[in-house]
mmCIF file with all atom_site columns, C-alpha atoms in Angstrom:
data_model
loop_
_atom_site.group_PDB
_atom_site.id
_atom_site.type_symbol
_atom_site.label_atom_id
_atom_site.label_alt_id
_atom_site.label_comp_id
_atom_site.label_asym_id
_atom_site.label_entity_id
_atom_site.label_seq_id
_atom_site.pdbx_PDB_ins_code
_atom_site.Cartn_x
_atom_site.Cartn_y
_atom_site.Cartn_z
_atom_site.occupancy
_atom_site.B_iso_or_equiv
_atom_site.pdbx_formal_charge
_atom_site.auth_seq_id
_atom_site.auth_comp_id
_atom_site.auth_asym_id
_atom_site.auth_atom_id
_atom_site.pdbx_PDB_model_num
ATOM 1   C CA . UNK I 1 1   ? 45.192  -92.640  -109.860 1.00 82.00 ? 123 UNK I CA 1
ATOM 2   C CA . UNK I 1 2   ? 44.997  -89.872  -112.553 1.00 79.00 ? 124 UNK I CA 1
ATOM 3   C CA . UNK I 1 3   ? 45.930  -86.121  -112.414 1.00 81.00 ? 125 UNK I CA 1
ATOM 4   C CA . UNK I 1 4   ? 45.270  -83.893  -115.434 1.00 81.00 ? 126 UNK I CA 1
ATOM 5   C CA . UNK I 1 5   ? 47.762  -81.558  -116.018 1.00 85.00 ? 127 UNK I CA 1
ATOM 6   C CA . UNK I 1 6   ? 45.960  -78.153  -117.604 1.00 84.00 ? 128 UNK I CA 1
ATOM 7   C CA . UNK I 1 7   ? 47.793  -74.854  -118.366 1.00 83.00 ? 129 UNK I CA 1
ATOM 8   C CA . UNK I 1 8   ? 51.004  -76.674  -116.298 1.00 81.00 ? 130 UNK I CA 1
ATOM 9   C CA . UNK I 1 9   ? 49.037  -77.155  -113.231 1.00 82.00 ? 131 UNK I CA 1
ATOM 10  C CA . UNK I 1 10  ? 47.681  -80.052  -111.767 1.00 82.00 ? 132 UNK I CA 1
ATOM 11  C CA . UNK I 1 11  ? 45.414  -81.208  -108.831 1.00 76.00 ? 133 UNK I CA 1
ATOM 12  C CA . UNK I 1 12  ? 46.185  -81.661  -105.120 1.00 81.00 ? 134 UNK I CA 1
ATOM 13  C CA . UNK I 1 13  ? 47.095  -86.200  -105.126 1.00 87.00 ? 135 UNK I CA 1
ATOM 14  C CA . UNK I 1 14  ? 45.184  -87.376  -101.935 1.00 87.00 ? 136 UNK I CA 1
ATOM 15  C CA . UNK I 1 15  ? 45.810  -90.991  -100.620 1.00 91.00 ? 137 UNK I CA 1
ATOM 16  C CA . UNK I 1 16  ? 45.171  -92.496  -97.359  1.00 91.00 ? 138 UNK I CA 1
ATOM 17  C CA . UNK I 1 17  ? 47.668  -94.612  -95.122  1.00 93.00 ? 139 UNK I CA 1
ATOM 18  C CA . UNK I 1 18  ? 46.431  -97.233  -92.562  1.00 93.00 ? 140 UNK I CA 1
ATOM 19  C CA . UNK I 1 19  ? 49.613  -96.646  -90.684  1.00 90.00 ? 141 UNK I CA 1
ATOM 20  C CA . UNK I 1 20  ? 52.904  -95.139  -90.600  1.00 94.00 ? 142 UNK I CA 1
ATOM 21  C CA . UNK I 1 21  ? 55.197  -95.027  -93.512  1.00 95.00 ? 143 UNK I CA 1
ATOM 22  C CA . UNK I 1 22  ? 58.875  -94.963  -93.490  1.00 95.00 ? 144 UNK I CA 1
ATOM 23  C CA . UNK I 1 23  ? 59.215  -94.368  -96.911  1.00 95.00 ? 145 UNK I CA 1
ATOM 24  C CA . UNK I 1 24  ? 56.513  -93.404  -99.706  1.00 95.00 ? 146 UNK I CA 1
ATOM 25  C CA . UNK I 1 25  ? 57.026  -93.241  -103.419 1.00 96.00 ? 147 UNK I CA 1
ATOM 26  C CA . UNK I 1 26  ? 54.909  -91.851  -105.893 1.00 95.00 ? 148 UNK I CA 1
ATOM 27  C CA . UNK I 1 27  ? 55.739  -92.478  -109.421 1.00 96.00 ? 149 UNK I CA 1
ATOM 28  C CA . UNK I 1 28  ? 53.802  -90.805  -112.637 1.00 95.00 ? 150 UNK I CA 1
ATOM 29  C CA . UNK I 1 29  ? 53.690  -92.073  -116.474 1.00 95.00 ? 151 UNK I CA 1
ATOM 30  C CA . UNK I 1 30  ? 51.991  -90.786  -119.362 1.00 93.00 ? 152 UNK I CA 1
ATOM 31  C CA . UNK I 1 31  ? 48.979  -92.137  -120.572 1.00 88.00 ? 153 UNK I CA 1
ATOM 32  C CA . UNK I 1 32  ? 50.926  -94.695  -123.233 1.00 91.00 ? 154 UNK I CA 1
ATOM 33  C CA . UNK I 1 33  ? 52.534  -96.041  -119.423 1.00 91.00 ? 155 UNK I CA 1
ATOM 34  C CA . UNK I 1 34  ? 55.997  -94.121  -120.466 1.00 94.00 ? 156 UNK I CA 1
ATOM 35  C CA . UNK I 1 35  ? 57.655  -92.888  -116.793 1.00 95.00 ? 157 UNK I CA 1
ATOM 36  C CA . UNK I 1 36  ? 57.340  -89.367  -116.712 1.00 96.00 ? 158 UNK I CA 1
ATOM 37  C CA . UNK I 1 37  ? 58.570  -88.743  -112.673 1.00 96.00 ? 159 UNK I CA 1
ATOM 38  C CA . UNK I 1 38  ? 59.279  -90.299  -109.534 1.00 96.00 ? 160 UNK I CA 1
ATOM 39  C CA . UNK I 1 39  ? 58.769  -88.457  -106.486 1.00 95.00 ? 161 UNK I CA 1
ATOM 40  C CA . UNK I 1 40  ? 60.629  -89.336  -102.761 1.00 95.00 ? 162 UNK I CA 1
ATOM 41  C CA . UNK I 1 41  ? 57.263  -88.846  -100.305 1.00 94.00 ? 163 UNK I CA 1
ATOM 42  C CA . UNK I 1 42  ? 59.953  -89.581  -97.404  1.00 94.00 ? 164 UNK I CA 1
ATOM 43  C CA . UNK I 1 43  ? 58.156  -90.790  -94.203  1.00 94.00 ? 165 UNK I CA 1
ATOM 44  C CA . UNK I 1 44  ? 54.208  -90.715  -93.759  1.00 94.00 ? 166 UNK I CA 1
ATOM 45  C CA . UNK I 1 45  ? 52.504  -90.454  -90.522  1.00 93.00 ? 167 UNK I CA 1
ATOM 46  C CA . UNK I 1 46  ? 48.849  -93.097  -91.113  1.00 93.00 ? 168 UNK I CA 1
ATOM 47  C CA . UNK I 1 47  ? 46.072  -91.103  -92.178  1.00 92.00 ? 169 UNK I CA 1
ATOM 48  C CA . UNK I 1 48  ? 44.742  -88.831  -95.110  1.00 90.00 ? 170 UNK I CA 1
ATOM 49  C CA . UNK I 1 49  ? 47.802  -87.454  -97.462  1.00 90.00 ? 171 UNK I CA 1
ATOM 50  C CA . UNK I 1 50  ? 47.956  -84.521  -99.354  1.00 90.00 ? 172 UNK I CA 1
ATOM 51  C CA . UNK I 1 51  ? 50.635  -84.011  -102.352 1.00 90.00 ? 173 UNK I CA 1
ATOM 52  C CA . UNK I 1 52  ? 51.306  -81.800  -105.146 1.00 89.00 ? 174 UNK I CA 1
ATOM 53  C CA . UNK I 1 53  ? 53.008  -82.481  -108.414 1.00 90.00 ? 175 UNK I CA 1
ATOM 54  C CA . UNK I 1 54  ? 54.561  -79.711  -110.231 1.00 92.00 ? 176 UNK I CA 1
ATOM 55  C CA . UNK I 1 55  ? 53.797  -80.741  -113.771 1.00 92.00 ? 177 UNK I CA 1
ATOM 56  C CA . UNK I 1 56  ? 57.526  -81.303  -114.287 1.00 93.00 ? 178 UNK I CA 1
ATOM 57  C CA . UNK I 1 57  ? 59.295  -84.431  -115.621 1.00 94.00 ? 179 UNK I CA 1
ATOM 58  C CA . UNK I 1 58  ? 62.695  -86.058  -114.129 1.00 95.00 ? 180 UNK I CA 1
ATOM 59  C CA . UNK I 1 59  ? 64.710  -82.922  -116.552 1.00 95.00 ? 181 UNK I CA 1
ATOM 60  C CA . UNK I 1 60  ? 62.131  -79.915  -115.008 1.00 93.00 ? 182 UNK I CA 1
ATOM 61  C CA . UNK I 1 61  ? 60.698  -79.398  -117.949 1.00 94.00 ? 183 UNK I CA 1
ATOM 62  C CA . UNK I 1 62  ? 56.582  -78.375  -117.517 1.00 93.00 ? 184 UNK I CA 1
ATOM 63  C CA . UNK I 1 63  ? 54.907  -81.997  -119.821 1.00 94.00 ? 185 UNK I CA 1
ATOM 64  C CA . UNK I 1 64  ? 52.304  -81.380  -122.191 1.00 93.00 ? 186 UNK I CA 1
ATOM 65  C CA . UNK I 1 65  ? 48.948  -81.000  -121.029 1.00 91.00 ? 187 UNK I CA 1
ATOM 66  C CA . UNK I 1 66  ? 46.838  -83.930  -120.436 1.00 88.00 ? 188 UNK I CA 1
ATOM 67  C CA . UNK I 1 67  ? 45.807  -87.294  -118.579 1.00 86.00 ? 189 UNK I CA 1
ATOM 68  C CA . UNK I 1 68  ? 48.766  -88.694  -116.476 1.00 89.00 ? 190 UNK I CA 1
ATOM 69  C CA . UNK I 1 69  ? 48.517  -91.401  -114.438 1.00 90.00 ? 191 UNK I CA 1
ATOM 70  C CA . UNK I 1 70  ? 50.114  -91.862  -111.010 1.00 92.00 ? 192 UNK I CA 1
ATOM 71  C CA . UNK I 1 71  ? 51.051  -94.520  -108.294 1.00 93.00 ? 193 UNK I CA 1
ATOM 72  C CA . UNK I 1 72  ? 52.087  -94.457  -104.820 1.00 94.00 ? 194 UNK I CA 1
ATOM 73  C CA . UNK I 1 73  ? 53.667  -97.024  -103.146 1.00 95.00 ? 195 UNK I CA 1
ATOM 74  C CA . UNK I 1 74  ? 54.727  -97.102  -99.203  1.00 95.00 ? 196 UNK I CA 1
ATOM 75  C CA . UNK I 1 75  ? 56.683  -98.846  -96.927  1.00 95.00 ? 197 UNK I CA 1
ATOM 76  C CA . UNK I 1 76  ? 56.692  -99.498  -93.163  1.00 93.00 ? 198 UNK I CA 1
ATOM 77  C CA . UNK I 1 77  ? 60.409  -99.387  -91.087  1.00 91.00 ? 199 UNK I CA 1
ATOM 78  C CA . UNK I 1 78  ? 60.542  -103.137 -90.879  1.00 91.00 ? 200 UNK I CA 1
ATOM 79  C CA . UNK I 1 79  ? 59.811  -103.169 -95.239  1.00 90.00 ? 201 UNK I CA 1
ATOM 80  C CA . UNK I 1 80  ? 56.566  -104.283 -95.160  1.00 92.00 ? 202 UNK I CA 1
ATOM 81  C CA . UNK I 1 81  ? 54.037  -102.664 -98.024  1.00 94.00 ? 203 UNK I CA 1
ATOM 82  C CA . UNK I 1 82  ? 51.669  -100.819 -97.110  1.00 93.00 ? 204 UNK I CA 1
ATOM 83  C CA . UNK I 1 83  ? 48.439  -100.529 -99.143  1.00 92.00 ? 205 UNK I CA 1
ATOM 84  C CA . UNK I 1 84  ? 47.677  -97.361  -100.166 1.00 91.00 ? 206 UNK I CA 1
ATOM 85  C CA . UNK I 1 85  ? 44.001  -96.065  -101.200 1.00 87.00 ? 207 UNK I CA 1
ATOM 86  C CA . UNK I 1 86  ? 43.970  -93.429  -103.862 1.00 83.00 ? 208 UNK I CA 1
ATOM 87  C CA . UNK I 1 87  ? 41.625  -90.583  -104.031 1.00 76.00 ? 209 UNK I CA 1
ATOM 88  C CA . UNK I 1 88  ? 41.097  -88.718  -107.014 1.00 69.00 ? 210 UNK I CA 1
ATOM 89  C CA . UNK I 1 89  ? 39.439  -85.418  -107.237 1.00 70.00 ? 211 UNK I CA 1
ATOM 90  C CA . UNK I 1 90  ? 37.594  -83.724  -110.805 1.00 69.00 ? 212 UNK I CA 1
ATOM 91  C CA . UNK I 1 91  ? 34.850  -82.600  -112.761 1.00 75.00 ? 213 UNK I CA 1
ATOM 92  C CA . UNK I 1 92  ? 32.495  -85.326  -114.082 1.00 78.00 ? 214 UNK I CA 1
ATOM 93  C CA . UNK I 1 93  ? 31.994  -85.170  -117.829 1.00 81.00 ? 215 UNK I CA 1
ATOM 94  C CA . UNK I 1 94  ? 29.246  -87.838  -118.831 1.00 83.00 ? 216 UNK I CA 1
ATOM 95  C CA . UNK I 1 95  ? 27.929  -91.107  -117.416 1.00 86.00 ? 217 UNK I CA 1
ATOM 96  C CA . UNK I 1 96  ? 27.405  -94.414  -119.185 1.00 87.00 ? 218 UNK I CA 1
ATOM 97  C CA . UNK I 1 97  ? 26.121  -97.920  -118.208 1.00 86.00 ? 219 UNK I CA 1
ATOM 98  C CA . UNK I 1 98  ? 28.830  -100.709 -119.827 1.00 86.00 ? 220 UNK I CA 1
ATOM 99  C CA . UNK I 1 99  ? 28.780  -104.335 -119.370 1.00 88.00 ? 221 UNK I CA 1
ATOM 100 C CA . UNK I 1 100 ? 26.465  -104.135 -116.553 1.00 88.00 ? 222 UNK I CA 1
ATOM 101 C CA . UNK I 1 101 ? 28.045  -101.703 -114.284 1.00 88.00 ? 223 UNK I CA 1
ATOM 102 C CA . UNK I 1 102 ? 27.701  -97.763  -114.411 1.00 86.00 ? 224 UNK I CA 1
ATOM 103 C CA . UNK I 1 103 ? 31.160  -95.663  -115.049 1.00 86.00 ? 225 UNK I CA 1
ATOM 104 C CA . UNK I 1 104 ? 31.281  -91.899  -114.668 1.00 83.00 ? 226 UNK I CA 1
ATOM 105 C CA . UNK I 1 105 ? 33.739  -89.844  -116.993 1.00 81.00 ? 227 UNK I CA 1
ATOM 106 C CA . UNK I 1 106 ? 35.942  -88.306  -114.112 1.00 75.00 ? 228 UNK I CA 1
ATOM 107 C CA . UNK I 1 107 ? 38.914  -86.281  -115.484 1.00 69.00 ? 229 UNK I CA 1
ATOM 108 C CA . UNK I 1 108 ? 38.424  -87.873  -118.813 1.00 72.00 ? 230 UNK I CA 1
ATOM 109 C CA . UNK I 1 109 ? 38.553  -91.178  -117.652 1.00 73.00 ? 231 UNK I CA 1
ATOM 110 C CA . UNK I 1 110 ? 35.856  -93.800  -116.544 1.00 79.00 ? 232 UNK I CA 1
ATOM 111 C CA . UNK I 1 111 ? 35.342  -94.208  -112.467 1.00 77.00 ? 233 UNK I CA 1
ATOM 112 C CA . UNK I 1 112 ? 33.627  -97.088  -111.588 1.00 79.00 ? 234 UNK I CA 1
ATOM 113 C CA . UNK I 1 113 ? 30.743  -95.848  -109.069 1.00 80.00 ? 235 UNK I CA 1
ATOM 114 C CA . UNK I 1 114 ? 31.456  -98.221  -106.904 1.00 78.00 ? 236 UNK I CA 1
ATOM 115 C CA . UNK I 1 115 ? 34.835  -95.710  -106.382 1.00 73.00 ? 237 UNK I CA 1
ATOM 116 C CA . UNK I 1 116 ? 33.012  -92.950  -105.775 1.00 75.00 ? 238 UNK I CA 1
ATOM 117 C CA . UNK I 1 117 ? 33.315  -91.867  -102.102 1.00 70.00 ? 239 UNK I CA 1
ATOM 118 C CA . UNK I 1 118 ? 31.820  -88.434  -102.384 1.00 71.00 ? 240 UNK I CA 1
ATOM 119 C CA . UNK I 1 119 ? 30.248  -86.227  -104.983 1.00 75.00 ? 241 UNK I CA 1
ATOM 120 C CA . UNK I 1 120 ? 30.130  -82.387  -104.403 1.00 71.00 ? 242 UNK I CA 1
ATOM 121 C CA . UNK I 1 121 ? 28.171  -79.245  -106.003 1.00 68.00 ? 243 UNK I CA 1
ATOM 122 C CA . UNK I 1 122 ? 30.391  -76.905  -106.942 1.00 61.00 ? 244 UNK I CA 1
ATOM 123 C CA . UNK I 1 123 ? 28.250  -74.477  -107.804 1.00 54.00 ? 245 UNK I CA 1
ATOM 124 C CA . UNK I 1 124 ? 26.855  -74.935  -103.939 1.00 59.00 ? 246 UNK I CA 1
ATOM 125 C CA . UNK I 1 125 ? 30.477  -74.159  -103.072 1.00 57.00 ? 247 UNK I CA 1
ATOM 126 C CA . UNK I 1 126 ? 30.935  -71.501  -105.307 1.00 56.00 ? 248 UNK I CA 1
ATOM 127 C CA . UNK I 1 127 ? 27.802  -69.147  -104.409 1.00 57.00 ? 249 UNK I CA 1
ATOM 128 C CA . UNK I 1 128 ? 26.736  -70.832  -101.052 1.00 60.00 ? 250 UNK I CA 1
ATOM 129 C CA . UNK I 1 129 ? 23.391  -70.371  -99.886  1.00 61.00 ? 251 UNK I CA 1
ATOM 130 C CA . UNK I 1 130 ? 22.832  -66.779  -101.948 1.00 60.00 ? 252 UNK I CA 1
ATOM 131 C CA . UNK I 1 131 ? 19.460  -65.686  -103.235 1.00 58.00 ? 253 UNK I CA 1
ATOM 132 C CA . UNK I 1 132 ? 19.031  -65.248  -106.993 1.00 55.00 ? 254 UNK I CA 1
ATOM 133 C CA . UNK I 1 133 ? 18.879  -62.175  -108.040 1.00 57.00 ? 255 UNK I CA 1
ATOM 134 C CA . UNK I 1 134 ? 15.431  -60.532  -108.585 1.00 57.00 ? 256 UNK I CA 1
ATOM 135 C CA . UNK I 1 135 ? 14.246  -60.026  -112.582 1.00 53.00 ? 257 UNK I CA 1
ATOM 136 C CA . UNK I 1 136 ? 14.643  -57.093  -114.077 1.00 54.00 ? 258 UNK I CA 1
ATOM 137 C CA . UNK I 1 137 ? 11.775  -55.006  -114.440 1.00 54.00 ? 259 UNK I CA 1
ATOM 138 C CA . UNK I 1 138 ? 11.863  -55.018  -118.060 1.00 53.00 ? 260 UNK I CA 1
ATOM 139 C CA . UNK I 1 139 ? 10.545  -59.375  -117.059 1.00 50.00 ? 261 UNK I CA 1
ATOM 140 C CA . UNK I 1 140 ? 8.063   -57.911  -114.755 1.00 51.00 ? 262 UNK I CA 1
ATOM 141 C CA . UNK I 1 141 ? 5.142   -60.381  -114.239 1.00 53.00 ? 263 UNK I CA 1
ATOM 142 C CA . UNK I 1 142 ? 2.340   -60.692  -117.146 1.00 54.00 ? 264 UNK I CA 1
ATOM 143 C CA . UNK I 1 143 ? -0.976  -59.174  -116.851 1.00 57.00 ? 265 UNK I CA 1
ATOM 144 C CA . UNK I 1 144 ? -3.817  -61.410  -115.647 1.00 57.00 ? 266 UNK I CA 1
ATOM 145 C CA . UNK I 1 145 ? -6.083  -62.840  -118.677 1.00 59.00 ? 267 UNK I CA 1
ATOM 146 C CA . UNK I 1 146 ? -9.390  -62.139  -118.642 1.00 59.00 ? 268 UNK I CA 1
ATOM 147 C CA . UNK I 1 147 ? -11.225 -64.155  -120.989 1.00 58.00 ? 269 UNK I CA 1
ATOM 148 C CA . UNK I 1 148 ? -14.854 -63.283  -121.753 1.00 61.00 ? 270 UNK I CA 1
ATOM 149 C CA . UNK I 1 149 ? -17.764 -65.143  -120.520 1.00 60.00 ? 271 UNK I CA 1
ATOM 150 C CA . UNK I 1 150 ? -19.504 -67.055  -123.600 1.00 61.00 ? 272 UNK I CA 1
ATOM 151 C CA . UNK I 1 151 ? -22.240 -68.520  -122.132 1.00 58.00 ? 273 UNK I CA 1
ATOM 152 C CA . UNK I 1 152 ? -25.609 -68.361  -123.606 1.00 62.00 ? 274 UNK I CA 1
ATOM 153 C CA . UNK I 1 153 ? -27.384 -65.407  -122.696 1.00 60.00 ? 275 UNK I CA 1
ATOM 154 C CA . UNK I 1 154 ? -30.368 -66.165  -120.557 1.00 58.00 ? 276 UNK I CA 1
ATOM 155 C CA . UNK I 1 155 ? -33.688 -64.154  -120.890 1.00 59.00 ? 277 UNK I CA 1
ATOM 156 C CA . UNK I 1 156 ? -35.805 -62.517  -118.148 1.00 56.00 ? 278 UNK I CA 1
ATOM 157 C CA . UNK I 1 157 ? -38.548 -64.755  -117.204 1.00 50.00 ? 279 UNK I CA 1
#
């Protein structure tokens, strides 16, 4: 997955479980693959996760902004792996068509579209279902035209 860490702050990390987990890891580099933290998730019931990253490293120091990317890994009691699906949430950027498939810039990085679960408005979210706000009446509506007729003028008979 990838998190981009702006201002020290960072998205919410979603994955998804198809069962319990005795143990979860989730373990974040830099974008040159340098380890940057390793987090103990402890034991996950299946289902929809929700995690937050501080924007520390291992010394609790805030890093740098920027693209980080992250993995979680999970095990069952008997220490099995689990696979673990990764969601990733941000603002799309650009779109581009590359060796036959289309990518989406998504945090900065190119998603696949074939990885795209759901795609939101946020401006929708931001100002629901709110009428615009009328013009001003200095943008009041124009004046009909009336053009002149310039027909021939036909005589009496």
């Amino acid at each position: 997955g990838v998190a981009t860490v702006s201002q020290g702050g960072t998205p919410a990390i979603q994955f998804d479980l198809p069962y319990e987990a005795e143990k979860a890891t989730l373990a974040i580099s830099n974008k040159a693959g340098q380890a940057v933290r390793n987090l103990d998730l402890g034991g996950r019931a299946a289902g929809t996760q929700v995690v937050s990253w501080d924007a520390q490293n291992e010394d609790g120091e805030v890093v740098p902004d920027g693209i980080y990317h992250y993995e979680v890994s999970a095990s069952s009691v008997d220490g099995q792996e689990i696979p673990v699906e990764l969601f990733v949430k941000g603002k799309v950027s650009g779109v581009e068509f590359k060796n036959g498939r289309h990518f989406v810039t998504v945090n900065g990085e190119p998603v696949d579209v074939r990885n795209i679960v759901a795609v939101s408005n946020e401006s929708r979210q931001l100002f629901g279902n709110r009428a615009p706000r009328p013009l001003r009446d200095t943008l009041g509506t124009a004046l009909p035209v009336i053009k002149p007729d310039l027909s021939p003028l036909k005589e009496d008979e």
